[in-house]
Short mmCIF file of C-alpha atoms and ligand atoms in Angstrom, two decimals:
data_model
loop_
_atom_site.label_atom_id
_atom_site.label_comp_id
_atom_site.label_asym_id
_atom_site.label_seq_id
_atom_site.Cartn_x
_atom_site.Cartn_y
_atom_site.Cartn_z
CA MET Y 1 0.00 0.00 0.00
CA LYS Y 2 1.34 3.43 -0.96
CA SER Y 3 1.79 5.56 2.13
CA LYS Y 4 3.47 8.91 1.60
CA ILE Y 5 2.10 11.12 4.34
CA LEU Y 6 2.60 14.76 5.26
CA SER Y 7 2.07 15.10 9.01
CA ILE Y 8 1.66 18.27 11.06
CA GLU Y 9 2.08 18.78 14.81
CA SER Y 10 1.00 22.05 16.44
CA SER Y 11 -0.47 21.12 19.83
CA CYS Y 12 1.73 23.35 21.99
CA ASP Y 13 4.69 25.58 21.17
CA ASP Y 14 6.46 23.67 18.40
CA THR Y 15 5.35 23.93 14.77
CA SER Y 16 6.44 20.77 13.00
CA ALA Y 17 5.89 19.03 9.66
CA ALA Y 18 7.26 15.71 8.44
CA ILE Y 19 7.14 13.52 5.37
CA LEU Y 20 7.07 9.77 5.93
CA ASP Y 21 7.19 7.09 3.28
CA GLY Y 22 5.73 4.15 5.17
CA LEU Y 23 7.63 4.37 8.45
CA VAL Y 24 10.71 5.90 6.87
CA VAL Y 25 11.19 9.54 7.85
CA LYS Y 26 12.10 11.57 4.76
CA SER Y 27 12.06 14.90 6.59
CA ASN Y 28 11.10 16.19 10.03
CA VAL Y 29 11.18 19.96 10.42
CA VAL Y 30 10.59 21.53 13.84
CA SER Y 31 10.32 25.26 14.52
CA SER Y 32 10.41 25.91 18.28
CA GLN Y 33 8.88 29.08 19.69
CA GLU Y 34 11.58 30.67 21.82
CA VAL Y 35 9.31 33.62 22.59
CA HIS Y 36 7.65 31.93 25.61
CA GLY Y 37 10.87 31.75 27.65
CA LYS Y 38 10.51 35.32 28.86
CA TYR Y 39 6.95 34.69 30.12
CA GLY Y 40 7.90 31.63 32.22
CA GLY Y 41 5.49 29.35 30.31
CA VAL Y 42 3.58 28.97 27.06
CA VAL Y 43 1.18 31.86 26.38
CA PRO Y 44 -1.66 30.27 24.34
CA GLU Y 45 -2.52 33.39 22.29
CA VAL Y 46 1.11 33.95 21.36
CA ALA Y 47 1.56 30.27 20.51
CA SER Y 48 -1.33 30.17 18.04
CA ARG Y 49 -0.17 33.38 16.37
CA GLU Y 50 3.35 31.96 15.99
CA HIS Y 51 1.95 28.73 14.51
CA SER Y 52 0.01 30.76 11.90
CA ILE Y 53 3.18 32.64 10.96
CA HIS Y 54 5.39 29.56 10.64
CA ILE Y 55 3.21 26.68 9.48
CA GLY Y 56 3.39 27.44 5.75
CA HIS Y 57 7.19 27.71 5.77
CA VAL Y 58 7.60 24.60 7.92
CA VAL Y 59 5.42 22.50 5.58
CA GLU Y 60 7.26 23.86 2.52
CA ALA Y 61 10.61 23.01 4.13
CA ALA Y 62 9.46 19.45 4.93
CA LEU Y 63 8.34 18.94 1.31
CA GLU Y 64 11.52 20.44 -0.12
CA LYS Y 65 13.93 18.54 2.16
CA SER Y 66 12.32 15.24 1.23
CA GLY Y 67 12.02 16.06 -2.46
CA THR Y 68 8.25 15.53 -2.29
CA ARG Y 69 5.66 17.28 -4.44
CA LEU Y 70 2.15 17.88 -3.14
CA ARG Y 71 0.75 15.55 -5.80
CA ASP Y 72 2.90 12.68 -4.45
CA LEU Y 73 1.03 12.68 -1.12
CA ASP Y 74 -1.36 9.85 -0.27
CA ALA Y 75 -2.74 11.43 2.92
CA ILE Y 76 -2.37 14.39 5.29
CA ALA Y 77 -2.17 13.89 9.05
CA CYS Y 78 -2.38 16.23 12.01
CA THR Y 79 -2.71 16.28 15.77
CA ARG Y 80 -6.33 16.62 16.85
CA GLY Y 81 -5.63 16.88 20.60
CA PRO Y 82 -4.95 17.11 23.45
CA GLY Y 83 -3.19 20.47 23.55
CA LEU Y 84 -3.89 24.19 23.34
CA LEU Y 85 -7.06 24.74 21.33
CA GLY Y 86 -5.82 27.77 19.38
CA SER Y 87 -2.59 25.97 18.48
CA LEU Y 88 -4.41 22.78 17.46
CA LEU Y 89 -6.81 24.79 15.32
CA VAL Y 90 -3.97 26.21 13.21
CA GLY Y 91 -2.50 22.78 12.34
CA PHE Y 92 -5.86 21.06 11.99
CA THR Y 93 -7.36 23.71 9.71
CA PHE Y 94 -4.22 23.81 7.57
CA ALA Y 95 -4.19 20.01 7.25
CA ARG Y 96 -7.91 19.74 6.53
CA SER Y 97 -7.77 22.46 3.85
CA LEU Y 98 -4.76 20.87 2.15
CA ALA Y 99 -6.33 17.39 2.24
CA TYR Y 100 -9.49 18.83 0.69
CA ALA Y 101 -7.55 20.67 -2.01
CA LEU Y 102 -5.52 17.57 -2.89
CA GLN Y 103 -8.50 15.23 -2.53
CA VAL Y 104 -6.60 12.89 -0.20
CA PRO Y 105 -7.77 11.56 3.17
CA LEU Y 106 -7.18 13.42 6.44
CA ILE Y 107 -5.88 11.38 9.38
CA ASP Y 108 -6.37 12.81 12.87
CA VAL Y 109 -3.94 11.71 15.56
CA HIS Y 110 -4.00 11.68 19.38
CA HIS Y 111 -0.84 13.44 20.55
CA MET Y 112 -0.01 11.03 23.40
CA GLN Y 113 -0.52 7.94 21.26
CA ALA Y 114 1.86 9.49 18.74
CA HIS Y 115 4.53 9.90 21.45
CA VAL Y 116 4.29 6.13 22.08
CA LEU Y 117 4.33 5.27 18.38
CA ALA Y 118 7.53 7.28 17.85
CA HIS Y 119 9.20 3.97 18.76
CA TYR Y 120 8.13 2.55 15.40
CA LEU Y 121 10.42 5.06 13.69
CA GLU Y 122 13.39 3.22 15.16
CA LYS Y 123 15.02 0.26 13.41
CA VAL Y 124 14.01 -2.15 16.17
CA PRO Y 125 10.65 -1.23 17.74
CA PRO Y 126 9.76 -2.82 21.09
CA SER Y 127 8.22 -6.32 21.02
CA THR Y 128 4.60 -6.38 22.10
CA PRO Y 129 3.18 -6.27 24.65
CA TYR Y 130 5.40 -3.58 26.13
CA LEU Y 131 5.06 -0.86 28.72
CA CYS Y 132 5.68 2.75 27.75
CA LEU Y 133 6.28 5.44 30.35
CA THR Y 134 4.99 8.52 28.53
CA VAL Y 135 6.21 11.68 30.18
CA SER Y 136 5.67 15.14 28.74
CA GLY Y 137 4.80 18.68 29.76
CA GLY Y 138 1.12 17.78 30.05
CA HIS Y 139 0.99 14.03 30.71
CA THR Y 140 2.51 11.26 32.77
CA GLN Y 141 1.22 7.80 31.95
CA ILE Y 142 2.18 4.16 32.05
CA ILE Y 143 0.74 2.59 28.93
CA LYS Y 144 0.48 -1.07 28.01
CA VAL Y 145 0.87 -1.41 24.26
CA TYR Y 146 -0.71 -4.54 22.75
CA ASN Y 147 -0.13 -3.36 19.19
CA PRO Y 148 0.19 0.05 17.52
CA LEU Y 149 -3.59 0.43 17.43
CA LYS Y 150 -4.43 -1.03 20.81
CA MET Y 151 -3.15 0.44 24.04
CA GLU Y 152 -4.32 0.65 27.63
CA ILE Y 153 -3.50 3.29 30.23
CA LEU Y 154 -2.44 1.55 33.43
CA GLY Y 155 -1.73 4.68 35.45
CA SER Y 156 -1.53 8.44 35.08
CA THR Y 157 -0.86 11.55 37.07
CA ARG Y 158 -3.57 12.92 39.32
CA ASP Y 159 -2.27 16.48 39.11
CA ASP Y 160 0.97 17.86 37.63
CA ALA Y 161 2.82 16.04 34.86
CA ALA Y 162 6.50 15.07 35.21
CA GLY Y 163 7.48 17.81 32.73
CA GLU Y 164 5.52 20.34 34.79
CA ALA Y 165 7.40 19.21 37.90
CA PHE Y 166 10.66 20.03 36.08
CA ASP Y 167 9.34 23.33 34.69
CA LYS Y 168 7.68 24.55 37.92
CA GLY Y 169 10.66 23.47 40.04
CA GLY Y 170 12.93 25.29 37.59
CA LYS Y 171 10.80 28.42 37.80
CA LEU Y 172 11.30 28.44 41.59
CA LEU Y 173 15.05 28.31 40.89
CA GLY Y 174 14.76 31.26 38.52
CA LEU Y 175 15.36 29.17 35.37
CA SER Y 176 13.56 30.10 32.18
CA TYR Y 177 10.89 27.96 30.52
CA PRO Y 178 11.15 25.09 29.63
CA ALA Y 179 13.40 24.32 32.59
CA GLY Y 180 13.66 20.55 32.01
CA PRO Y 181 16.66 20.63 29.65
CA THR Y 182 18.52 23.18 31.85
CA ILE Y 183 17.94 21.13 35.00
CA ASP Y 184 19.16 18.05 33.11
CA LYS Y 185 22.40 19.84 32.19
CA LEU Y 186 23.04 21.37 35.64
CA ALA Y 187 22.19 18.11 37.43
CA THR Y 188 25.07 16.27 35.77
CA GLU Y 189 27.50 18.31 37.91
CA GLY Y 190 25.38 18.29 41.07
CA ASN Y 191 25.01 16.04 44.08
CA PRO Y 192 21.42 15.02 44.91
CA ARG Y 193 21.95 15.70 48.62
CA PHE Y 194 18.62 17.43 49.38
CA SER Y 195 15.94 14.92 50.22
CA LEU Y 196 12.48 15.53 48.84
CA PRO Y 197 9.32 13.53 49.57
CA HIS Y 198 7.96 10.71 47.44
CA PRO Y 199 4.16 10.80 47.16
CA ASP Y 200 2.18 7.92 48.58
CA ILE Y 201 -0.27 7.30 45.73
CA PRO Y 202 -1.97 3.92 45.30
CA ASP Y 203 -2.08 1.82 42.15
CA LEU Y 204 0.05 2.92 39.21
CA ASP Y 205 -0.93 6.59 39.43
CA TYR Y 206 1.36 9.53 40.05
CA SER Y 207 1.18 12.89 41.80
CA PHE Y 208 3.77 15.66 41.48
CA SER Y 209 2.05 18.67 43.04
CA GLY Y 210 3.28 17.80 46.56
CA LEU Y 211 6.87 17.69 45.30
CA LYS Y 212 6.58 21.22 43.95
CA THR Y 213 5.25 22.45 47.33
CA ALA Y 214 7.96 20.60 49.27
CA PHE Y 215 10.61 22.10 46.98
CA LEU Y 216 9.14 25.59 47.54
CA TYR Y 217 9.24 25.13 51.34
CA LEU Y 218 12.81 23.85 51.21
CA LEU Y 219 13.90 26.91 49.23
CA ARG Y 220 11.98 29.35 51.48
CA LYS Y 221 13.49 27.88 54.63
CA GLN Y 222 17.03 27.99 53.31
CA LEU Y 223 16.68 31.42 51.72
CA ALA Y 224 15.64 32.84 55.10
CA ASN Y 225 19.16 32.01 56.40
CA ASP Y 226 21.10 32.56 53.19
CA PRO Y 227 19.79 34.89 50.46
CA ASN Y 228 22.31 33.34 48.02
CA PHE Y 229 21.21 29.79 48.80
CA ILE Y 230 19.89 29.07 45.29
CA THR Y 231 22.91 30.48 43.46
CA ASN Y 232 25.34 28.69 45.76
CA ASN Y 233 23.56 25.33 45.51
CA LEU Y 234 21.97 25.43 42.06
CA LYS Y 235 23.56 22.25 40.69
CA ASP Y 236 22.78 20.21 43.81
CA LEU Y 237 19.20 21.50 43.85
CA CYS Y 238 18.75 20.50 40.19
CA ALA Y 239 20.28 17.07 40.86
CA SER Y 240 17.99 16.54 43.87
CA LEU Y 241 14.83 17.58 42.04
CA GLN Y 242 15.71 15.45 39.02
CA LYS Y 243 16.60 12.39 41.09
CA THR Y 244 13.32 12.59 43.00
CA ILE Y 245 11.23 12.89 39.82
CA VAL Y 246 13.11 10.01 38.17
CA ASP Y 247 12.85 7.76 41.25
CA VAL Y 248 9.11 8.44 41.58
CA LEU Y 249 8.59 7.68 37.88
CA LEU Y 250 10.58 4.46 37.91
CA ASP Y 251 9.13 3.05 41.15
CA LYS Y 252 5.77 2.71 39.40
CA VAL Y 253 7.30 1.37 36.18
CA ILE Y 254 8.96 -1.40 38.23
CA LYS Y 255 5.62 -2.12 39.91
CA ALA Y 256 3.78 -2.19 36.56
CA ALA Y 257 6.41 -4.47 34.99
CA LYS Y 258 6.07 -6.93 37.90
CA GLU Y 259 2.27 -6.88 37.96
CA HIS Y 260 1.95 -7.35 34.20
CA HIS Y 261 4.95 -9.69 33.78
CA ILE Y 262 6.39 -7.51 31.04
CA GLN Y 263 10.08 -7.04 30.40
CA HIS Y 264 9.96 -4.85 27.31
CA ILE Y 265 9.99 -1.28 28.60
CA ALA Y 266 10.01 1.98 26.66
CA ILE Y 267 9.90 5.68 27.48
CA ALA Y 268 8.45 8.50 25.39
CA GLY Y 269 7.66 12.22 25.49
CA GLY Y 270 9.75 15.32 26.19
CA VAL Y 271 10.96 14.13 29.61
CA ALA Y 272 12.25 10.94 27.94
CA ALA Y 273 15.11 13.17 26.72
CA ASN Y 274 16.26 13.52 30.34
CA GLY Y 275 19.75 12.07 30.85
CA GLY Y 276 19.05 11.07 34.45
CA LEU Y 277 15.92 9.14 33.46
CA ARG Y 278 17.67 7.47 30.51
CA ARG Y 279 20.63 6.38 32.65
CA ALA Y 280 18.44 5.19 35.55
CA ILE Y 281 16.03 3.13 33.43
CA SER Y 282 18.92 1.57 31.52
CA SER Y 283 20.66 0.54 34.72
CA ILE Y 284 17.47 -0.77 36.41
CA GLY Y 285 16.62 -2.57 33.18
CA GLU Y 286 19.99 -4.25 33.16
CA SER Y 287 19.58 -5.53 36.71
CA LEU Y 288 15.98 -6.70 36.16
CA GLY Y 289 16.57 -8.25 32.74
CA TRP Y 290 14.43 -5.75 30.83
CA THR Y 291 14.89 -4.80 27.20
CA VAL Y 292 14.81 -1.01 27.41
CA HIS Y 293 13.85 1.19 24.45
CA LEU Y 294 14.96 4.82 24.45
CA PRO Y 295 13.77 6.93 21.51
CA ARG Y 296 16.34 9.21 19.90
CA MET Y 297 16.24 12.78 21.23
CA ALA Y 298 14.53 14.27 18.17
CA TYR Y 299 11.59 11.90 18.66
CA CYS Y 300 11.20 12.58 22.41
CA THR Y 301 10.11 16.22 22.32
CA ASP Y 302 7.20 17.28 20.12
CA ASN Y 303 7.75 16.48 16.44
CA ALA Y 304 5.63 15.69 13.40
CA ALA Y 305 7.46 12.44 12.55
CA MET Y 306 5.68 10.73 15.48
CA ILE Y 307 2.33 12.02 14.16
CA GLY Y 308 3.31 10.45 10.83
CA ALA Y 309 4.04 7.12 12.54
CA ALA Y 310 0.58 7.03 14.13
CA ALA Y 311 -0.95 8.14 10.82
CA TYR Y 312 0.80 5.30 8.99
CA PHE Y 313 -0.92 2.68 11.16
CA LYS Y 314 -4.31 4.39 10.85
CA HIS Y 315 -3.91 4.70 7.06
CA LYS Y 316 -3.06 1.01 6.83
CA ALA Y 317 -6.19 0.20 8.85
CA GLY Y 318 -8.35 2.61 6.82
CA ILE Y 319 -9.19 4.85 9.79
CA TYR Y 320 -9.69 8.48 8.76
CA CYS Y 321 -10.90 11.71 10.33
CA PRO Y 322 -14.69 12.07 10.27
CA SER Y 323 -15.78 15.18 8.36
CA THR Y 324 -17.51 16.56 11.48
CA ALA Y 325 -14.46 16.15 13.77
CA LYS Y 326 -12.92 19.22 15.37
CA PRO Y 327 -9.70 19.72 17.29
CA ASP Y 328 -10.19 18.97 20.97
CA ALA Y 329 -7.99 20.45 23.72
CA ARG Y 330 -8.98 17.59 26.04
CA LEU Y 331 -9.27 14.82 23.49
CA VAL Y 332 -9.98 11.71 25.52
CA TRP Y 333 -7.86 8.66 25.29
CA ASN Y 334 -9.39 5.90 23.25
CA PRO Y 335 -8.06 2.45 24.07
CA GLU Y 336 -8.33 1.65 20.38
CA ILE Y 337 -6.51 4.37 18.46
CA LYS Y 338 -9.58 5.19 16.28
O1 KG4 G 1 6.55 16.16 24.74
P1 KG4 G 1 6.91 17.58 24.90
O2 KG4 G 1 7.89 18.18 23.93
O3 KG4 G 1 5.63 18.49 24.85
C1 KG4 G 1 4.43 18.12 25.46
O4 KG4 G 1 3.69 17.30 24.85
O5 KG4 G 1 4.22 18.58 26.59
O6 KG4 G 1 7.45 17.77 26.38
C2 KG4 G 1 7.84 19.02 26.87
C3 KG4 G 1 8.30 18.81 28.31
C4 KG4 G 1 8.64 20.12 29.03
O7 KG4 G 1 8.04 20.06 30.31
C5 KG4 G 1 10.17 20.10 29.13
O8 KG4 G 1 10.68 20.75 30.26
C6 KG4 G 1 10.41 18.60 29.22
O9 KG4 G 1 9.50 18.02 28.32
N1 KG4 G 1 11.79 18.25 28.80
C7 KG4 G 1 12.71 17.75 29.66
C8 KG4 G 1 13.90 17.58 28.91
N2 KG4 G 1 13.66 17.98 27.62
C9 KG4 G 1 12.35 18.38 27.58
N3 KG4 G 1 12.62 17.46 30.96
C10 KG4 G 1 13.73 16.98 31.55
N4 KG4 G 1 14.91 16.80 30.92
C11 KG4 G 1 15.04 17.08 29.60
N5 KG4 G 1 16.22 16.89 28.98
ZN1 ZN G 2 4.23 16.07 23.50
#
C-alpha cells in the first residue's frame, strides 16, 4: 500500500511538519517558539499566532527537504488533541484544507498515542506487549501497548505532569521555561543531597504537586538564612529535584512491569530526553533483565514524525478523520486508536 504522508504537529509551542514514506522519515522539520521563555510558560494566544506565521514555511521546508511534491502525497495527518485549542486549530485547519484541495484523506492523531508510536520510527521497535512510560509537559502515563492500534492506560498523574514538575521546580530556581533541559544539564554536575518527599499514591498513578510544594518550602526555609542559597547550591538543587522525579517515575514502572509480567519497557515524550531518566532506566533494566527502548532525542520532544508514525498505522487500517471532527484540547484517550 502506498503511504506517503505529510504530518503536522501544532499542539503546543512547536510547529512541525514531516514527510514519511511508510515508516521511513524523509524529513522532520521543527520550529520551536523561543518567545515563551521570557513569560515563564507557554502563552496560548502567542503560541497560536506563531503557529500561523510559521506553518506554511515549515510545511514547505518538509516537502523540499524530502524532495516531495504535493501531488505525491497519499494522505495528510495532524494532531487533533490534546493540547492548546488555538494551536491545534492552526495545524488542523491547515491540514484539513490541504487534504481537501488535494482530494486525499485526512488522518487525525491523538498526541499522546503518537509519542508512544515514535518507537516505530526506530530500526528495532519494542516487542509487544510492552510498557511505555509517557512523560511530557502535560501528561505522565504508564501505557500497556498490545499493538500500535491497541493500548491501555495503566496509570496516570492525578495532578501535575512530570514535565511540569521540572518546569515549575525550575521556575522556583529562577530558570527560564522550559526548565527541564537546563535542570538536566546542571544536574550532571550536582550532588542530589537534598531529600524531597515521594508521594504515597496507590495503584500505578502519580502525583507531582506535593513535590513542587515541598521544593518551595525547602527553598523558602534555606533562603531565610542565606539569600544566596539558590545560586550557591543550584547544581545540587537541580540534581535533587531530578533524582526525586526520576525515582518516583521508575518506582511505578517497576511495579507495573512486575504486575503485568512484562520485560519490554520503553519511554516517550519530552521528559524521555532527560539524561538522568535514561541512565536510571537503563541501569534498572539491566539488573531486572528488561529490554529497554529509548527513543532518539529528536523523537522525544514534540515532532511531526511521530504524528506520521501514528498516521501510517491508521492509514493502513483505513481509519480516517470524520468530516464533522474538530480539534479537541482535552481529546480523551481511546483504548483503540480510532
Ligand atoms: O513532549 P513535549 O515536547 O511536549 C508536550 O507534549 O508537553 O514535552 C515538553 C516537556 C517540558 O516540560 C520540558 O521541560 C520537558 O519536556 N523536557 C525535559 C527535557 N527535555 C524536555 N525534561 C527533563 N529533561 C530534559 N532533557
Ligand atoms: Zn508532547
